[in-house]
Amino acid sequence: MSGGVDSSVAAMLLRAAGHQAVGVSMQVWDYRKNGGCQSRATCCAPDDFTDARLVAARIGIPYYVFDFEDNFRHEVIDRFVASYQKGITPNPCVDCNSRVKFKELRDRAESLGCGIVATGHYARIENSQGGHRLLRGIDRAKDQSYFLYGLRYEQLAKTIFPVGAMTKQEVRQHARQFGLVTAEKAESQDICFVSGSLSDFLVKLGTPKKRGKFISRAGQVLGEHDGVHNFTVGQRRGLNIGGSSEPLYVLELDISSNNVIVGQRSELARQEFFVRELNWIAPEITSVVESEERPDIEVIVQVRSRHEGTPARLNFIDRSTVKVIFLEEGCAISPGQAAVFYTPDNLSVLGGGRIVRDQECQYLIDAPKSELKKIA
Amino acid sequence: MLTQNKRLNLDANATYGISPELLDYLSEVLPNLLNPSSIHIGGQKARALIEDTRDVLRSFIGADRRARVIFTSGASEANNFALLHGIFKSTSGNCDSSRHFLTSSLEHPSVQECFDLLIKHGWRGESLSPIGEKQIVITRFIEKLQSNTKLLSLMYANNETGDIFPVEDLFRKVKKENNSTLIHCDAVQALGKLELNFNTLGCDMMTLSGHKIGALPGVGALIVREDLEITPLIRGGAQERGLRAGTENIAGILSLSWIIERVKKEFQLRLQQMDESKKLILALLSQNIPELEINTNLSDALPNTINIRIPGILSGDLVVALDLKGIAISSGAACSSGKPEPSRVLLAMGNSIEMAMESVRISITHELKPEDAIYAVNIIVECIKLLRRSVVPTVNEKAIFNG
């Protein structure tokens, strides 16, 4: 229970369905130790816990606050900061789900005799003859299945997403009807542990502020910036580069030279890219991955959270690497972000992984196919 | 008979719990009572019962008729009253930097924070450890006693560990060495668990709390030696001799006399019951948890309190696990967000954070029957097993396994 309306209603629905529910808030960040939090844009602040507590009392379930600071710092925040220092854009929500909420929290729940973890995520878990499937939420605009690709198949049977089959409007309505204090609460935006500027946060945690250059692909110097960590691939705003008739976009972050490579929109689009740190949820894919031939499959791929998904072909380079080839128009992709693969009807999550820079896969691109079989 | 949903209060030091019979008594008596300061009969009845409570309390704590009983909203108020306001005149105002105090390092925050404020107002002073062999503790305090030590405060027994401190002997020694030192004793945890005697204890002011003995929360008392001049805390009325104006908390005060009468009738029996159950719990826990460590100084502790450490188990997790099975214990206070924190007291005693984060307090009521004690221990052992199976240490692993 984050203190938001989604998890409030999720808890309420479980209770109404007769489950023995226990409400838990994860304290992942100690606001007292970190200069207090005035911003309402974050979540899990002390005020949010008060809301969660009131909702739990209203619903009639026990409520506890668990200390997750060490775990969260290690699994989410450290990785987050390290990504920026490597010049890639992290996705902390994916890490939190995979490594904290559905791992550590699940372990703790089980030690308390609670076999199921439920959250207010907009996603669905369906039980069919084929087993369990992770589906997009009904409310496409709010769908969070993208952030959940890291769940293990075995966990699906022990996970419930009570609000995934509702629209946000319906959720708020339920909250109002039941008199929950969070019914009209604004959504939390951005990253839950960053209040204030991201740049300041990163610098405070040790990211050096190194000035560098904006350069074009051709090597022409176009301006200066004050830290590679301030940019992400595809970014247009905040570049402050004059002298160009067309808007410029960040194409690449070069940590070694401390340069940010910028270019025109047309240069952004990629036709193919590589994905690693794969996690497969759909059992039919696991058998493909395990097999000798590993034939290509056709999927819908979503490459960022605000992306509807687009048809692509997956080419299995080896067990841990997949090449994604867009079948229609090319797309801008950000190394570090998640690429999530859905069934061709764009409904069911097959799995996903992390988009990597071409350089990381260079040896695979260069190696002859016969050698690849040996590596695999 | 003993179902999983049976709830047991093994957190008596947080609050003793309210008997349904107390509520029966109050619903009988309260409707006939009006404002105790009024002239009419409704007021007179109320006034009489309140004054009666003063006598009941005095008699129970061994204070003579002349000792003043000032009813407050609880112990925190009584402590603030005693240390910040009450002795204002006696210590010649609060802004003289030559004033010195002594207190212990294990006091309740409502005592500690008063001393923090006194320091801001120019007082000097020290917080000394009350732990150790009696004579050593007494010497430790006496050594620091100065001619301008205006105030000394030492609690009778600690709420978290149950340890009893050498208050009577120390107070006697202090008065001998420096007659002008005002002595305050927070006896909150002692009331109803130990034989209190205000007269022989030798303190000038004593703090008591109602709900720790089974009265309603929201009532406490500051007992003051008869000839000590006290500055009012709340002005604007004649109640409590003008020292604490405001219409009295009749329900609370009556609940205090009701519970004291009850306790008096069977005091020794209660103490015996507590002692039996505590010994049983200790024996069973030690048998089933060989690595158990006992933090309480069992040779001189409250009859109902055991503070223990279970290596490898986070106390916050154990408290939750037990709560879900109907057993209430505690592990030190929660912080404002609700996240469990290690016991301040254990830390102040010099223990490591790891140790404090693995320690819990079991404090029973006299009502815990032996079969309930066994039931509770079974649940504790069961929860520990479950927690151990999926131990995901978030505390520094090395520290735990290296002791």
mmCIF file with all atom_site columns, N, CA, C and O in Angstrom, chain A residues 22 27 30 32-33 46 49 53 62 64-67 69-71 104 107-108 110-114, chain B residues 5 317 319-321 323-325 335-341 357 383 386-387 390 392 394-396:
data_model
loop_
_atom_site.group_PDB
_atom_site.id
_atom_site.type_symbol
_atom_site.label_atom_id
_atom_site.label_alt_id
_atom_site.label_comp_id
_atom_site.label_asym_id
_atom_site.label_entity_id
_atom_site.label_seq_id
_atom_site.pdbx_PDB_ins_code
_atom_site.Cartn_x
_atom_site.Cartn_y
_atom_site.Cartn_z
_atom_site.occupancy
_atom_site.B_iso_or_equiv
_atom_site.pdbx_formal_charge
_atom_site.auth_seq_id
_atom_site.auth_comp_id
_atom_site.auth_asym_id
_atom_site.auth_atom_id
_atom_site.pdbx_PDB_model_num
ATOM 1   N N  . VAL A 1 22  ? -3.376 -8.356  4.585  1.00 0.00 ? 22  VAL A N  1
ATOM 2   C CA . VAL A 1 22  ? -2.550 -7.574  5.504  1.00 0.00 ? 22  VAL A CA 1
ATOM 3   C C  . VAL A 1 22  ? -1.945 -6.442  4.692  1.00 0.00 ? 22  VAL A C  1
ATOM 4   O O  . VAL A 1 22  ? -1.287 -6.689  3.685  1.00 0.00 ? 22  VAL A O  1
ATOM 5   N N  . GLN A 1 27  ? 8.915  1.118   3.518  1.00 0.00 ? 27  GLN A N  1
ATOM 6   C CA . GLN A 1 27  ? 9.661  2.371   3.623  1.00 0.00 ? 27  GLN A CA 1
ATOM 7   C C  . GLN A 1 27  ? 11.000 2.151   2.941  1.00 0.00 ? 27  GLN A C  1
ATOM 8   O O  . GLN A 1 27  ? 11.834 1.385   3.410  1.00 0.00 ? 27  GLN A O  1
ATOM 9   N N  . ASP A 1 30  ? 14.387 7.015   3.883  1.00 0.00 ? 30  ASP A N  1
ATOM 10  C CA . ASP A 1 30  ? 14.122 7.711   5.133  1.00 0.00 ? 30  ASP A CA 1
ATOM 11  C C  . ASP A 1 30  ? 14.152 9.212   4.900  1.00 0.00 ? 30  ASP A C  1
ATOM 12  O O  . ASP A 1 30  ? 15.197 9.812   4.727  1.00 0.00 ? 30  ASP A O  1
ATOM 13  N N  . ARG A 1 32  ? 13.558 11.601  6.873  1.00 0.00 ? 32  ARG A N  1
ATOM 14  C CA . ARG A 1 32  ? 14.199 12.432  7.885  1.00 0.00 ? 32  ARG A CA 1
ATOM 15  C C  . ARG A 1 32  ? 15.683 12.541  7.608  1.00 0.00 ? 32  ARG A C  1
ATOM 16  O O  . ARG A 1 32  ? 16.278 13.588  7.728  1.00 0.00 ? 32  ARG A O  1
ATOM 17  N N  . LYS A 1 33  ? 16.278 11.413  7.228  1.00 0.00 ? 33  LYS A N  1
ATOM 18  C CA . LYS A 1 33  ? 17.707 11.425  7.007  1.00 0.00 ? 33  LYS A CA 1
ATOM 19  C C  . LYS A 1 33  ? 18.079 12.103  5.699  1.00 0.00 ? 33  LYS A C  1
ATOM 20  O O  . LYS A 1 33  ? 19.240 12.326  5.419  1.00 0.00 ? 33  LYS A O  1
ATOM 21  N N  . PRO A 1 46  ? 6.041  10.105  4.568  1.00 0.00 ? 46  PRO A N  1
ATOM 22  C CA . PRO A 1 46  ? 5.290  9.878   5.803  1.00 0.00 ? 46  PRO A CA 1
ATOM 23  C C  . PRO A 1 46  ? 3.794  10.166  5.686  1.00 0.00 ? 46  PRO A C  1
ATOM 24  O O  . PRO A 1 46  ? 2.982  9.431   6.210  1.00 0.00 ? 46  PRO A O  1
ATOM 25  N N  . PHE A 1 49  ? 2.022  7.269   4.200  1.00 0.00 ? 49  PHE A N  1
ATOM 26  C CA . PHE A 1 49  ? 1.809  6.149   5.102  1.00 0.00 ? 49  PHE A CA 1
ATOM 27  C C  . PHE A 1 49  ? 0.607  6.414   5.993  1.00 0.00 ? 49  PHE A C  1
ATOM 28  O O  . PHE A 1 49  ? -0.141 5.501   6.325  1.00 0.00 ? 49  PHE A O  1
ATOM 29  N N  . ARG A 1 53  ? -2.494 3.973   6.262  1.00 0.00 ? 53  ARG A N  1
ATOM 30  C CA . ARG A 1 53  ? -2.954 3.494   7.570  1.00 0.00 ? 53  ARG A CA 1
ATOM 31  C C  . ARG A 1 53  ? -4.450 3.759   7.752  1.00 0.00 ? 53  ARG A C  1
ATOM 32  O O  . ARG A 1 53  ? -5.199 2.903   8.228  1.00 0.00 ? 53  ARG A O  1
ATOM 33  N N  . PRO A 1 62  ? -5.127 -5.382  9.123  1.00 0.00 ? 62  PRO A N  1
ATOM 34  C CA . PRO A 1 62  ? -3.943 -4.928  9.866  1.00 0.00 ? 62  PRO A CA 1
ATOM 35  C C  . PRO A 1 62  ? -3.024 -4.163  8.927  1.00 0.00 ? 62  PRO A C  1
ATOM 36  O O  . PRO A 1 62  ? -3.056 -4.383  7.705  1.00 0.00 ? 62  PRO A O  1
ATOM 37  N N  . TYR A 1 64  ? 1.085  -2.550  8.533  1.00 0.00 ? 64  TYR A N  1
ATOM 38  C CA . TYR A 1 64  ? 2.439  -2.419  9.067  1.00 0.00 ? 64  TYR A CA 1
ATOM 39  C C  . TYR A 1 64  ? 3.314  -1.652  8.087  1.00 0.00 ? 64  TYR A C  1
ATOM 40  O O  . TYR A 1 64  ? 3.066  -1.652  6.885  1.00 0.00 ? 64  TYR A O  1
ATOM 41  N N  . VAL A 1 65  ? 4.374  -1.056  8.625  1.00 0.00 ? 65  VAL A N  1
ATOM 42  C CA . VAL A 1 65  ? 5.377  -0.417  7.775  1.00 0.00 ? 65  VAL A CA 1
ATOM 43  C C  . VAL A 1 65  ? 6.642  -1.248  7.866  1.00 0.00 ? 65  VAL A C  1
ATOM 44  O O  . VAL A 1 65  ? 7.153  -1.483  8.957  1.00 0.00 ? 65  VAL A O  1
ATOM 45  N N  . PHE A 1 66  ? 7.129  -1.709  6.734  1.00 0.00 ? 66  PHE A N  1
ATOM 46  C CA . PHE A 1 66  ? 8.347  -2.520  6.717  1.00 0.00 ? 66  PHE A CA 1
ATOM 47  C C  . PHE A 1 66  ? 9.534  -1.667  6.307  1.00 0.00 ? 66  PHE A C  1
ATOM 48  O O  . PHE A 1 66  ? 9.437  -0.842  5.401  1.00 0.00 ? 66  PHE A O  1
ATOM 49  N N  . ASP A 1 67  ? 10.652 -1.941  6.918  1.00 0.00 ? 67  ASP A N  1
ATOM 50  C CA . ASP A 1 67  ? 11.874 -1.233  6.599  1.00 0.00 ? 67  ASP A CA 1
ATOM 51  C C  . ASP A 1 67  ? 12.558 -1.903  5.419  1.00 0.00 ? 67  ASP A C  1
ATOM 52  O O  . ASP A 1 67  ? 13.061 -3.018  5.539  1.00 0.00 ? 67  ASP A O  1
ATOM 53  N N  . GLU A 1 69  ? 14.853 -0.056  3.535  1.00 0.00 ? 69  GLU A N  1
ATOM 54  C CA . GLU A 1 69  ? 15.844 0.908   3.071  1.00 0.00 ? 69  GLU A CA 1
ATOM 55  C C  . GLU A 1 69  ? 17.092 0.284   2.500  1.00 0.00 ? 69  GLU A C  1
ATOM 56  O O  . GLU A 1 69  ? 17.554 0.657   1.430  1.00 0.00 ? 69  GLU A O  1
ATOM 57  N N  . ASP A 1 70  ? 17.674 -0.674  3.253  1.00 0.00 ? 70  ASP A N  1
ATOM 58  C CA . ASP A 1 70  ? 18.925 -1.275  2.774  1.00 0.00 ? 70  ASP A CA 1
ATOM 59  C C  . ASP A 1 70  ? 18.710 -1.985  1.459  1.00 0.00 ? 70  ASP A C  1
ATOM 60  O O  . ASP A 1 70  ? 19.460 -1.818  0.506  1.00 0.00 ? 70  ASP A O  1
ATOM 61  N N  . ASN A 1 71  ? 17.666 -2.795  1.409  1.00 0.00 ? 71  ASN A N  1
ATOM 62  C CA . ASN A 1 71  ? 17.372 -3.586  0.231  1.00 0.00 ? 71  ASN A CA 1
ATOM 63  C C  . ASN A 1 71  ? 17.138 -2.689  -0.981 1.00 0.00 ? 71  ASN A C  1
ATOM 64  O O  . ASN A 1 71  ? 17.689 -2.900  -2.065 1.00 0.00 ? 71  ASN A O  1
ATOM 65  N N  . GLU A 1 104 ? 11.933 -9.555  -2.435 1.00 0.00 ? 104 GLU A N  1
ATOM 66  C CA . GLU A 1 104 ? 12.128 -9.393  -0.998 1.00 0.00 ? 104 GLU A CA 1
ATOM 67  C C  . GLU A 1 104 ? 10.801 -9.320  -0.247 1.00 0.00 ? 104 GLU A C  1
ATOM 68  O O  . GLU A 1 104 ? 10.614 -9.960  0.784  1.00 0.00 ? 104 GLU A O  1
ATOM 69  N N  . ASP A 1 107 ? 9.280  -12.667 -0.052 1.00 0.00 ? 107 ASP A N  1
ATOM 70  C CA . ASP A 1 107 ? 9.946  -13.505 0.956  1.00 0.00 ? 107 ASP A CA 1
ATOM 71  C C  . ASP A 1 107 ? 9.440  -13.176 2.347  1.00 0.00 ? 107 ASP A C  1
ATOM 72  O O  . ASP A 1 107 ? 9.142  -14.054 3.150  1.00 0.00 ? 107 ASP A O  1
ATOM 73  N N  . ARG A 1 108 ? 9.370  -11.873 2.629  1.00 0.00 ? 108 ARG A N  1
ATOM 74  C CA . ARG A 1 108 ? 8.900  -11.487 3.962  1.00 0.00 ? 108 ARG A CA 1
ATOM 75  C C  . ARG A 1 108 ? 7.459  -11.904 4.174  1.00 0.00 ? 108 ARG A C  1
ATOM 76  O O  . ARG A 1 108 ? 7.072  -12.329 5.246  1.00 0.00 ? 108 ARG A O  1
ATOM 77  N N  . GLU A 1 110 ? 5.928  -14.401 2.881  1.00 0.00 ? 110 GLU A N  1
ATOM 78  C CA . GLU A 1 110 ? 5.847  -15.842 3.120  1.00 0.00 ? 110 GLU A CA 1
ATOM 79  C C  . GLU A 1 110 ? 6.288  -16.204 4.523  1.00 0.00 ? 110 GLU A C  1
ATOM 80  O O  . GLU A 1 110 ? 5.706  -17.093 5.141  1.00 0.00 ? 110 GLU A O  1
ATOM 81  N N  . SER A 1 111 ? 7.281  -15.480 5.053  1.00 0.00 ? 111 SER A N  1
ATOM 82  C CA . SER A 1 111 ? 7.712  -15.791 6.413  1.00 0.00 ? 111 SER A CA 1
ATOM 83  C C  . SER A 1 111 ? 6.646  -15.419 7.433  1.00 0.00 ? 111 SER A C  1
ATOM 84  O O  . SER A 1 111 ? 6.691  -15.839 8.577  1.00 0.00 ? 111 SER A O  1
ATOM 85  N N  . LEU A 1 112 ? 5.665  -14.620 7.004  1.00 0.00 ? 112 LEU A N  1
ATOM 86  C CA . LEU A 1 112 ? 4.562  -14.277 7.903  1.00 0.00 ? 112 LEU A CA 1
ATOM 87  C C  . LEU A 1 112 ? 3.333  -15.110 7.610  1.00 0.00 ? 112 LEU A C  1
ATOM 88  O O  . LEU A 1 112 ? 2.265  -14.848 8.142  1.00 0.00 ? 112 LEU A O  1
ATOM 89  N N  . GLY A 1 113 ? 3.488  -16.101 6.728  1.00 0.00 ? 113 GLY A N  1
ATOM 90  C CA . GLY A 1 113 ? 2.358  -16.957 6.424  1.00 0.00 ? 113 GLY A CA 1
ATOM 91  C C  . GLY A 1 113 ? 1.426  -16.400 5.365  1.00 0.00 ? 113 GLY A C  1
ATOM 92  O O  . GLY A 1 113 ? 0.302  -16.879 5.202  1.00 0.00 ? 113 GLY A O  1
ATOM 93  N N  . CYS A 1 114 ? 1.897  -15.381 4.637  1.00 0.00 ? 114 CYS A N  1
ATOM 94  C CA . CYS A 1 114 ? 1.064  -14.823 3.569  1.00 0.00 ? 114 CYS A CA 1
ATOM 95  C C  . CYS A 1 114 ? 1.604  -15.307 2.238  1.00 0.00 ? 114 CYS A C  1
ATOM 96  O O  . CYS A 1 114 ? 2.671  -14.885 1.811  1.00 0.00 ? 114 CYS A O  1
ATOM 97  N N  . ASN B 2 5   ? -7.288 -17.108 17.016 1.00 0.00 ? 5   ASN B N  1
ATOM 98  C CA . ASN B 2 5   ? -7.708 -15.714 17.054 1.00 0.00 ? 5   ASN B CA 1
ATOM 99  C C  . ASN B 2 5   ? -7.706 -15.122 18.456 1.00 0.00 ? 5   ASN B C  1
ATOM 100 O O  . ASN B 2 5   ? -8.041 -13.971 18.635 1.00 0.00 ? 5   ASN B O  1
ATOM 101 N N  . ASP B 2 317 ? 10.217 -7.793  12.474 1.00 0.00 ? 317 ASP B N  1
ATOM 102 C CA . ASP B 2 317 ? 9.528  -8.893  11.801 1.00 0.00 ? 317 ASP B CA 1
ATOM 103 C C  . ASP B 2 317 ? 8.794  -9.776  12.805 1.00 0.00 ? 317 ASP B C  1
ATOM 104 O O  . ASP B 2 317 ? 7.670  -10.221 12.563 1.00 0.00 ? 317 ASP B O  1
ATOM 105 N N  . VAL B 2 319 ? 7.641  -9.001  15.782 1.00 0.00 ? 319 VAL B N  1
ATOM 106 C CA . VAL B 2 319 ? 6.461  -8.312  16.332 1.00 0.00 ? 319 VAL B CA 1
ATOM 107 C C  . VAL B 2 319 ? 5.280  -8.455  15.378 1.00 0.00 ? 319 VAL B C  1
ATOM 108 O O  . VAL B 2 319 ? 4.156  -8.758  15.790 1.00 0.00 ? 319 VAL B O  1
ATOM 109 N N  . VAL B 2 320 ? 5.535  -8.258  14.086 1.00 0.00 ? 320 VAL B N  1
ATOM 110 C CA . VAL B 2 320 ? 4.455  -8.374  13.092 1.00 0.00 ? 320 VAL B CA 1
ATOM 111 C C  . VAL B 2 320 ? 3.958  -9.803  12.996 1.00 0.00 ? 320 VAL B C  1
ATOM 112 O O  . VAL B 2 320 ? 2.755  -10.065 12.997 1.00 0.00 ? 320 VAL B O  1
ATOM 113 N N  . ALA B 2 321 ? 4.890  -10.751 12.926 1.00 0.00 ? 321 ALA B N  1
ATOM 114 C CA . ALA B 2 321 ? 4.493  -12.157 12.811 1.00 0.00 ? 321 ALA B CA 1
ATOM 115 C C  . ALA B 2 321 ? 3.621  -12.572 13.995 1.00 0.00 ? 321 ALA B C  1
ATOM 116 O O  . ALA B 2 321 ? 2.593  -13.226 13.831 1.00 0.00 ? 321 ALA B O  1
ATOM 117 N N  . ASP B 2 323 ? 1.887  -10.572 15.941 1.00 0.00 ? 323 ASP B N  1
ATOM 118 C CA . ASP B 2 323 ? 0.635  -9.828  15.910 1.00 0.00 ? 323 ASP B CA 1
ATOM 119 C C  . ASP B 2 323 ? -0.379 -10.531 15.020 1.00 0.00 ? 323 ASP B C  1
ATOM 120 O O  . ASP B 2 323 ? -1.559 -10.622 15.355 1.00 0.00 ? 323 ASP B O  1
ATOM 121 N N  . LEU B 2 324 ? 0.098  -11.022 13.892 1.00 0.00 ? 324 LEU B N  1
ATOM 122 C CA . LEU B 2 324 ? -0.817 -11.705 12.980 1.00 0.00 ? 324 LEU B CA 1
ATOM 123 C C  . LEU B 2 324 ? -1.362 -12.983 13.594 1.00 0.00 ? 324 LEU B C  1
ATOM 124 O O  . LEU B 2 324 ? -2.379 -13.512 13.161 1.00 0.00 ? 324 LEU B O  1
ATOM 125 N N  . LYS B 2 325 ? -0.678 -13.483 14.623 1.00 0.00 ? 325 LYS B N  1
ATOM 126 C CA . LYS B 2 325 ? -1.173 -14.689 15.281 1.00 0.00 ? 325 LYS B CA 1
ATOM 127 C C  . LYS B 2 325 ? -1.843 -14.352 16.618 1.00 0.00 ? 325 LYS B C  1
ATOM 128 O O  . LYS B 2 325 ? -2.140 -15.255 17.409 1.00 0.00 ? 325 LYS B O  1
ATOM 129 N N  . CYS B 2 335 ? 8.991  4.688   14.673 1.00 0.00 ? 335 CYS B N  1
ATOM 130 C CA . CYS B 2 335 ? 9.252  6.086   14.348 1.00 0.00 ? 335 CYS B CA 1
ATOM 131 C C  . CYS B 2 335 ? 7.966  6.687   13.803 1.00 0.00 ? 335 CYS B C  1
ATOM 132 O O  . CYS B 2 335 ? 6.974  6.005   13.665 1.00 0.00 ? 335 CYS B O  1
ATOM 133 N N  . SER B 2 336 ? 7.986  7.952   13.463 1.00 0.00 ? 336 SER B N  1
ATOM 134 C CA . SER B 2 336 ? 6.749  8.623   13.095 1.00 0.00 ? 336 SER B CA 1
ATOM 135 C C  . SER B 2 336 ? 6.083  8.005   11.877 1.00 0.00 ? 336 SER B C  1
ATOM 136 O O  . SER B 2 336 ? 4.874  8.082   11.722 1.00 0.00 ? 336 SER B O  1
ATOM 137 N N  . SER B 2 337 ? 6.838  7.362   11.009 1.00 0.00 ? 337 SER B N  1
ATOM 138 C CA . SER B 2 337 ? 6.210  6.782   9.828  1.00 0.00 ? 337 SER B CA 1
ATOM 139 C C  . SER B 2 337 ? 5.646  5.401   10.128 1.00 0.00 ? 337 SER B C  1
ATOM 140 O O  . SER B 2 337 ? 4.915  4.839   9.329  1.00 0.00 ? 337 SER B O  1
ATOM 141 N N  . GLY B 2 338 ? 5.995  4.851   11.274 1.00 0.00 ? 338 GLY B N  1
ATOM 142 C CA . GLY B 2 338 ? 5.500  3.514   11.591 1.00 0.00 ? 338 GLY B CA 1
ATOM 143 C C  . GLY B 2 338 ? 6.547  2.444   11.421 1.00 0.00 ? 338 GLY B C  1
ATOM 144 O O  . GLY B 2 338 ? 6.326  1.288   11.762 1.00 0.00 ? 338 GLY B O  1
ATOM 145 N N  . LYS B 2 339 ? 7.694  2.811   10.874 1.00 0.00 ? 339 LYS B N  1
ATOM 146 C CA . LYS B 2 339 ? 8.756  1.826   10.681 1.00 0.00 ? 339 LYS B CA 1
ATOM 147 C C  . LYS B 2 339 ? 9.342  1.483   12.043 1.00 0.00 ? 339 LYS B C  1
ATOM 148 O O  . LYS B 2 339 ? 9.623  2.348   12.840 1.00 0.00 ? 339 LYS B O  1
ATOM 149 N N  . PRO B 2 340 ? 9.507  0.187   12.343 1.00 0.00 ? 340 PRO B N  1
ATOM 150 C CA . PRO B 2 340 ? 10.049 -0.179  13.649 1.00 0.00 ? 340 PRO B CA 1
ATOM 151 C C  . PRO B 2 340 ? 11.500 0.266   13.794 1.00 0.00 ? 340 PRO B C  1
ATOM 152 O O  . PRO B 2 340 ? 12.283 0.135   12.861 1.00 0.00 ? 340 PRO B O  1
ATOM 153 N N  . GLU B 2 341 ? 11.837 0.825   14.958 1.00 0.00 ? 341 GLU B N  1
ATOM 154 C CA . GLU B 2 341 ? 13.196 1.283   15.200 1.00 0.00 ? 341 GLU B CA 1
ATOM 155 C C  . GLU B 2 341 ? 13.804 0.485   16.345 1.00 0.00 ? 341 GLU B C  1
ATOM 156 O O  . GLU B 2 341 ? 13.084 -0.018  17.197 1.00 0.00 ? 341 GLU B O  1
ATOM 157 N N  . MET B 2 357 ? 18.235 -4.407  17.256 1.00 0.00 ? 357 MET B N  1
ATOM 158 C CA . MET B 2 357 ? 17.268 -4.747  16.229 1.00 0.00 ? 357 MET B CA 1
ATOM 159 C C  . MET B 2 357 ? 16.834 -6.207  16.297 1.00 0.00 ? 357 MET B C  1
ATOM 160 O O  . MET B 2 357 ? 15.972 -6.634  15.530 1.00 0.00 ? 357 MET B O  1
ATOM 161 N N  . CYS B 2 383 ? 6.809  -18.855 15.086 1.00 0.00 ? 383 CYS B N  1
ATOM 162 C CA . CYS B 2 383 ? 7.096  -17.690 14.234 1.00 0.00 ? 383 CYS B CA 1
ATOM 163 C C  . CYS B 2 383 ? 8.587  -17.568 13.962 1.00 0.00 ? 383 CYS B C  1
ATOM 164 O O  . CYS B 2 383 ? 9.003  -17.241 12.852 1.00 0.00 ? 383 CYS B O  1
ATOM 165 N N  . LEU B 2 386 ? 9.546  -19.960 11.232 1.00 0.00 ? 386 LEU B N  1
ATOM 166 C CA . LEU B 2 386 ? 9.130  -19.483 9.910  1.00 0.00 ? 386 LEU B CA 1
ATOM 167 C C  . LEU B 2 386 ? 10.017 -18.347 9.437  1.00 0.00 ? 386 LEU B C  1
ATOM 168 O O  . LEU B 2 386 ? 10.394 -18.285 8.269  1.00 0.00 ? 386 LEU B O  1
ATOM 169 N N  . LEU B 2 387 ? 10.359 -17.455 10.354 1.00 0.00 ? 387 LEU B N  1
ATOM 170 C CA . LEU B 2 387 ? 11.195 -16.317 9.974  1.00 0.00 ? 387 LEU B CA 1
ATOM 171 C C  . LEU B 2 387 ? 12.599 -16.782 9.632  1.00 0.00 ? 387 LEU B C  1
ATOM 172 O O  . LEU B 2 387 ? 13.222 -16.291 8.702  1.00 0.00 ? 387 LEU B O  1
ATOM 173 N N  . SER B 2 390 ? 13.117 -18.168 6.035  1.00 0.00 ? 390 SER B N  1
ATOM 174 C CA . SER B 2 390 ? 13.313 -17.221 4.941  1.00 0.00 ? 390 SER B CA 1
ATOM 175 C C  . SER B 2 390 ? 14.024 -15.977 5.425  1.00 0.00 ? 390 SER B C  1
ATOM 176 O O  . SER B 2 390 ? 13.649 -14.875 5.113  1.00 0.00 ? 390 SER B O  1
ATOM 177 N N  . VAL B 2 392 ? 16.098 -13.106 5.300  1.00 0.00 ? 392 VAL B N  1
ATOM 178 C CA . VAL B 2 392 ? 16.774 -12.306 4.288  1.00 0.00 ? 392 VAL B CA 1
ATOM 179 C C  . VAL B 2 392 ? 17.369 -11.146 5.049  1.00 0.00 ? 392 VAL B C  1
ATOM 180 O O  . VAL B 2 392 ? 16.693 -10.171 5.307  1.00 0.00 ? 392 VAL B O  1
ATOM 181 N N  . THR B 2 394 ? 18.639 -7.931  6.323  1.00 0.00 ? 394 THR B N  1
ATOM 182 C CA . THR B 2 394 ? 18.864 -6.579  5.828  1.00 0.00 ? 394 THR B CA 1
ATOM 183 C C  . THR B 2 394 ? 19.809 -5.856  6.775  1.00 0.00 ? 394 THR B C  1
ATOM 184 O O  . THR B 2 394 ? 20.273 -4.785  6.511  1.00 0.00 ? 394 THR B O  1
ATOM 185 N N  . VAL B 2 395 ? 20.032 -6.486  7.923  1.00 0.00 ? 395 VAL B N  1
ATOM 186 C CA . VAL B 2 395 ? 21.058 -5.951  8.825  1.00 0.00 ? 395 VAL B CA 1
ATOM 187 C C  . VAL B 2 395 ? 22.365 -6.560  8.364  1.00 0.00 ? 395 VAL B C  1
ATOM 188 O O  . VAL B 2 395 ? 22.373 -7.627  7.787  1.00 0.00 ? 395 VAL B O  1
ATOM 189 N N  . ASN B 2 396 ? 23.471 -5.912  8.606  1.00 0.00 ? 396 ASN B N  1
ATOM 190 C CA . ASN B 2 396 ? 24.773 -6.404  8.200  1.00 0.00 ? 396 ASN B CA 1
ATOM 191 C C  . ASN B 2 396 ? 24.961 -7.852  8.624  1.00 0.00 ? 396 ASN B C  1
ATOM 192 O O  . ASN B 2 396 ? 25.064 -8.168  9.793  1.00 0.00 ? 396 ASN B O  1
#
